[in-house]
Amino acid sequence: MTLKPSGAYLAGKLLIAMPGIGDPRFERAVILICAHDDAHAMGLTVNRPVDGLILSDLLERLEIATGPVAAGGLDDAVLIGGPVERERGFVLHTGDYHTEHSLPVAEDIALTSTRDVLETLAHGQGPRRSVMALGYAGWGAGQLEQEIRDNVWLTCPADEALLFDDDHDHKWSQALAKLGINPGLLSAVAGRA
């Protein structure tokens, strides 16, 4: 896939769900757009943990042995990346880890969906920061652009602190704060001038 130059599409940007989005799967969602071109868009929700599932549990289910160095990050929550292909896993991570299968998303942010990144994480190696997500959010040609015109989403630049923070309950309001918006002042009713 060929992405247009910076600014032409939304890869590397955050989508912030507006109140009253009308779809409970995306209510108060914060989504990092990982790929976007004229045919489709794909993103990962970064603020929805799978209830009761942490990375070490997932590694055990996948029969990936953990090494003695791999403490710490293995107790991170696994996220619901979106409603599409919920059994498929993606690791969003800092750019210090990169393989031929990694997709650059933004400056110093990449996405890898191969087993080798999980094996690397299981042994305490790999990227400086990462998060595991199951599934993704996807849009067809022009669909995301129309949703933005319909005031379904706000957009803002992504940053490492917000993406990898484990305070999932407050990411939505933190993302809005990046735009200078108080969530209490948003209305679920959109209008046009």
Short mmCIF file of C-alpha atoms in Angstrom, two decimals:
data_model
loop_
_atom_site.label_atom_id
_atom_site.label_comp_id
_atom_site.label_asym_id
_atom_site.label_seq_id
_atom_site.Cartn_x
_atom_site.Cartn_y
_atom_site.Cartn_z
CA MET A 1 0.00 0.00 0.00
CA THR A 2 1.28 3.44 -0.87
CA LEU A 3 0.40 6.28 1.45
CA LYS A 4 0.32 9.85 0.21
CA PRO A 5 2.65 12.40 1.80
CA SER A 6 2.02 13.57 5.33
CA GLY A 7 -1.27 15.38 5.72
CA ALA A 8 -2.95 13.76 2.72
CA TYR A 9 -4.43 10.97 4.83
CA LEU A 10 -4.88 10.32 8.53
CA ALA A 11 -2.35 7.54 9.21
CA GLY A 12 -0.62 8.32 12.51
CA LYS A 13 -3.49 10.51 13.77
CA LEU A 14 -5.95 9.80 16.56
CA LEU A 15 -9.70 9.66 16.07
CA ILE A 16 -11.71 10.77 19.10
CA ALA A 17 -15.35 9.68 19.18
CA MET A 18 -17.87 12.46 19.60
CA PRO A 19 -20.62 12.02 22.20
CA GLY A 20 -23.70 10.34 20.80
CA ILE A 21 -21.77 8.38 18.17
CA GLY A 22 -24.67 5.92 18.11
CA ASP A 23 -22.51 2.77 18.18
CA PRO A 24 -21.66 1.37 21.63
CA ARG A 25 -18.52 -0.27 20.21
CA PHE A 26 -17.09 3.21 19.63
CA GLU A 27 -18.59 5.25 22.48
CA ARG A 28 -15.73 7.36 23.95
CA ALA A 29 -13.25 5.51 21.71
CA VAL A 30 -9.76 6.74 20.91
CA ILE A 31 -8.45 5.11 17.73
CA LEU A 32 -5.00 5.36 16.19
CA ILE A 33 -5.27 5.30 12.41
CA CYS A 34 -2.56 2.87 11.29
CA ALA A 35 -3.21 2.85 7.55
CA HIS A 36 -5.26 5.13 5.34
CA ASP A 37 -5.45 5.58 1.59
CA ASP A 38 -8.16 6.19 -1.01
CA ALA A 39 -9.41 2.58 -0.76
CA HIS A 40 -9.65 2.03 3.01
CA ALA A 41 -8.66 3.02 6.53
CA MET A 42 -7.58 0.79 9.41
CA GLY A 43 -7.07 1.69 13.04
CA LEU A 44 -6.69 0.32 16.55
CA THR A 45 -8.73 1.41 19.54
CA VAL A 46 -6.21 2.25 22.27
CA ASN A 47 -8.51 2.70 25.27
CA ARG A 48 -10.61 -0.48 25.49
CA PRO A 49 -9.05 -3.34 27.51
CA VAL A 50 -10.39 -6.87 27.11
CA ASP A 51 -11.99 -7.62 30.47
CA GLY A 52 -9.64 -9.82 32.51
CA LEU A 53 -7.07 -10.55 29.77
CA ILE A 54 -3.43 -9.58 30.16
CA LEU A 55 -0.53 -10.21 27.80
CA SER A 56 0.91 -13.14 29.79
CA ASP A 57 -2.47 -14.93 29.59
CA LEU A 58 -2.57 -14.43 25.83
CA LEU A 59 1.01 -15.69 25.43
CA GLU A 60 0.09 -18.79 27.44
CA ARG A 61 -2.96 -19.43 25.22
CA LEU A 62 -0.74 -19.12 22.15
CA GLU A 63 1.80 -21.48 23.73
CA ILE A 64 4.57 -18.88 23.63
CA ALA A 65 7.05 -19.54 26.44
CA THR A 66 8.16 -16.55 28.48
CA GLY A 67 11.78 -16.00 29.40
CA PRO A 68 13.16 -15.16 32.84
CA VAL A 69 13.71 -11.50 31.87
CA ALA A 70 10.11 -10.99 30.82
CA ALA A 71 8.52 -9.50 33.92
CA GLY A 72 6.90 -6.06 33.91
CA GLY A 73 5.12 -5.60 30.58
CA LEU A 74 3.52 -9.04 30.53
CA ASP A 75 0.88 -7.86 32.99
CA ASP A 76 -0.31 -5.15 30.56
CA ALA A 77 -3.93 -5.33 29.49
CA VAL A 78 -4.75 -6.68 26.04
CA LEU A 79 -6.94 -4.19 24.15
CA ILE A 80 -10.00 -4.57 21.96
CA GLY A 81 -8.54 -3.07 18.79
CA GLY A 82 -11.90 -3.01 17.05
CA PRO A 83 -14.83 -5.12 15.89
CA VAL A 84 -13.19 -6.54 12.74
CA GLU A 85 -11.30 -9.88 12.94
CA ARG A 86 -11.35 -9.95 16.75
CA GLU A 87 -9.22 -13.09 16.82
CA ARG A 88 -6.36 -11.39 14.94
CA GLY A 89 -3.62 -9.76 17.02
CA PHE A 90 -1.66 -6.56 16.46
CA VAL A 91 1.20 -5.11 18.47
CA LEU A 92 1.43 -1.33 18.36
CA HIS A 93 4.91 -0.30 19.47
CA THR A 94 7.66 2.27 19.49
CA GLY A 95 9.87 2.46 16.42
CA ASP A 96 12.96 1.08 18.16
CA TYR A 97 11.71 -2.39 17.16
CA HIS A 98 11.24 -3.01 13.46
CA THR A 99 11.12 -6.06 11.21
CA GLU A 100 10.38 -6.41 7.53
CA HIS A 101 6.78 -7.08 8.59
CA SER A 102 6.41 -3.88 10.64
CA LEU A 103 4.26 -1.07 9.27
CA PRO A 104 5.48 2.44 10.11
CA VAL A 105 2.44 4.35 11.39
CA ALA A 106 3.86 7.66 12.59
CA GLU A 107 7.20 9.02 13.67
CA ASP A 108 8.61 6.43 16.11
CA ILE A 109 5.38 4.34 16.07
CA ALA A 110 4.94 1.06 14.18
CA LEU A 111 2.54 -1.87 13.95
CA THR A 112 3.55 -5.53 13.75
CA SER A 113 1.13 -8.42 13.47
CA THR A 114 3.46 -11.41 13.26
CA ARG A 115 4.17 -13.97 15.97
CA ASP A 116 7.85 -12.99 16.19
CA VAL A 117 7.05 -9.72 17.98
CA LEU A 118 5.14 -11.67 20.66
CA GLU A 119 8.05 -14.07 21.10
CA THR A 120 10.40 -11.12 21.46
CA LEU A 121 8.13 -9.50 24.06
CA ALA A 122 7.86 -12.82 25.92
CA HIS A 123 11.61 -12.75 26.47
CA GLY A 124 11.77 -9.16 27.70
CA GLN A 125 13.22 -7.83 24.47
CA GLY A 126 11.73 -5.86 21.64
CA PRO A 127 10.27 -2.37 21.65
CA ARG A 128 10.67 0.08 24.49
CA ARG A 129 6.87 0.45 24.74
CA SER A 130 4.08 -1.62 23.23
CA VAL A 131 0.44 -2.60 23.50
CA MET A 132 -1.31 -5.71 22.20
CA ALA A 133 -4.73 -5.40 20.54
CA LEU A 134 -7.17 -7.98 19.22
CA GLY A 135 -9.15 -6.94 16.15
CA TYR A 136 -9.22 -3.61 14.38
CA ALA A 137 -11.55 -0.88 13.17
CA GLY A 138 -11.91 -0.62 9.42
CA TRP A 139 -13.54 1.71 6.91
CA GLY A 140 -14.16 1.39 3.18
CA ALA A 141 -13.34 3.96 0.53
CA GLY A 142 -14.49 7.41 1.65
CA GLN A 143 -16.36 6.10 4.70
CA LEU A 144 -14.05 7.58 7.34
CA GLU A 145 -13.90 10.92 5.53
CA GLN A 146 -17.71 11.04 5.48
CA GLU A 147 -17.92 10.19 9.19
CA ILE A 148 -15.55 13.07 9.95
CA ARG A 149 -17.69 15.44 7.84
CA ASP A 150 -20.72 14.16 9.79
CA ASN A 151 -19.04 15.15 13.10
CA VAL A 152 -18.68 11.56 14.29
CA TRP A 153 -14.94 11.94 14.98
CA LEU A 154 -12.45 14.62 15.95
CA THR A 155 -8.82 14.17 14.96
CA CYS A 156 -5.60 15.08 16.68
CA PRO A 157 -1.92 14.16 16.53
CA ALA A 158 -0.94 10.96 18.33
CA ASP A 159 1.72 10.91 20.99
CA GLU A 160 3.54 8.11 22.72
CA ALA A 161 2.38 9.05 26.22
CA LEU A 162 -1.29 8.81 25.28
CA LEU A 163 -0.95 5.69 23.12
CA PHE A 164 0.89 3.58 25.67
CA ASP A 165 -0.55 4.93 28.93
CA ASP A 166 -2.42 2.27 30.90
CA ASP A 167 -5.02 4.74 32.25
CA HIS A 168 -7.61 3.62 29.68
CA ASP A 169 -10.53 5.22 31.54
CA HIS A 170 -9.15 8.72 30.95
CA LYS A 171 -7.62 8.49 27.45
CA TRP A 172 -10.74 9.91 25.80
CA SER A 173 -10.74 13.05 27.96
CA GLN A 174 -6.93 13.31 27.66
CA ALA A 175 -7.19 13.16 23.86
CA LEU A 176 -9.84 15.89 23.91
CA ALA A 177 -7.63 17.97 26.20
CA LYS A 178 -4.91 17.84 23.51
CA LEU A 179 -7.37 19.85 21.39
CA GLY A 180 -8.23 22.18 24.26
CA ILE A 181 -11.73 20.70 24.60
CA ASN A 182 -13.52 20.14 27.88
CA PRO A 183 -15.55 16.90 27.48
CA GLY A 184 -18.30 18.32 29.66
CA LEU A 185 -18.99 21.01 27.07
CA LEU A 186 -19.50 18.62 24.14
CA SER A 187 -23.00 17.96 22.88
CA ALA A 188 -24.28 14.76 21.29
CA VAL A 189 -26.22 16.91 18.82
CA ALA A 190 -24.34 18.08 15.74
CA GLY A 191 -25.36 20.94 13.51
CA ARG A 192 -24.30 22.66 10.34
CA ALA A 193 -23.93 26.38 9.76
#
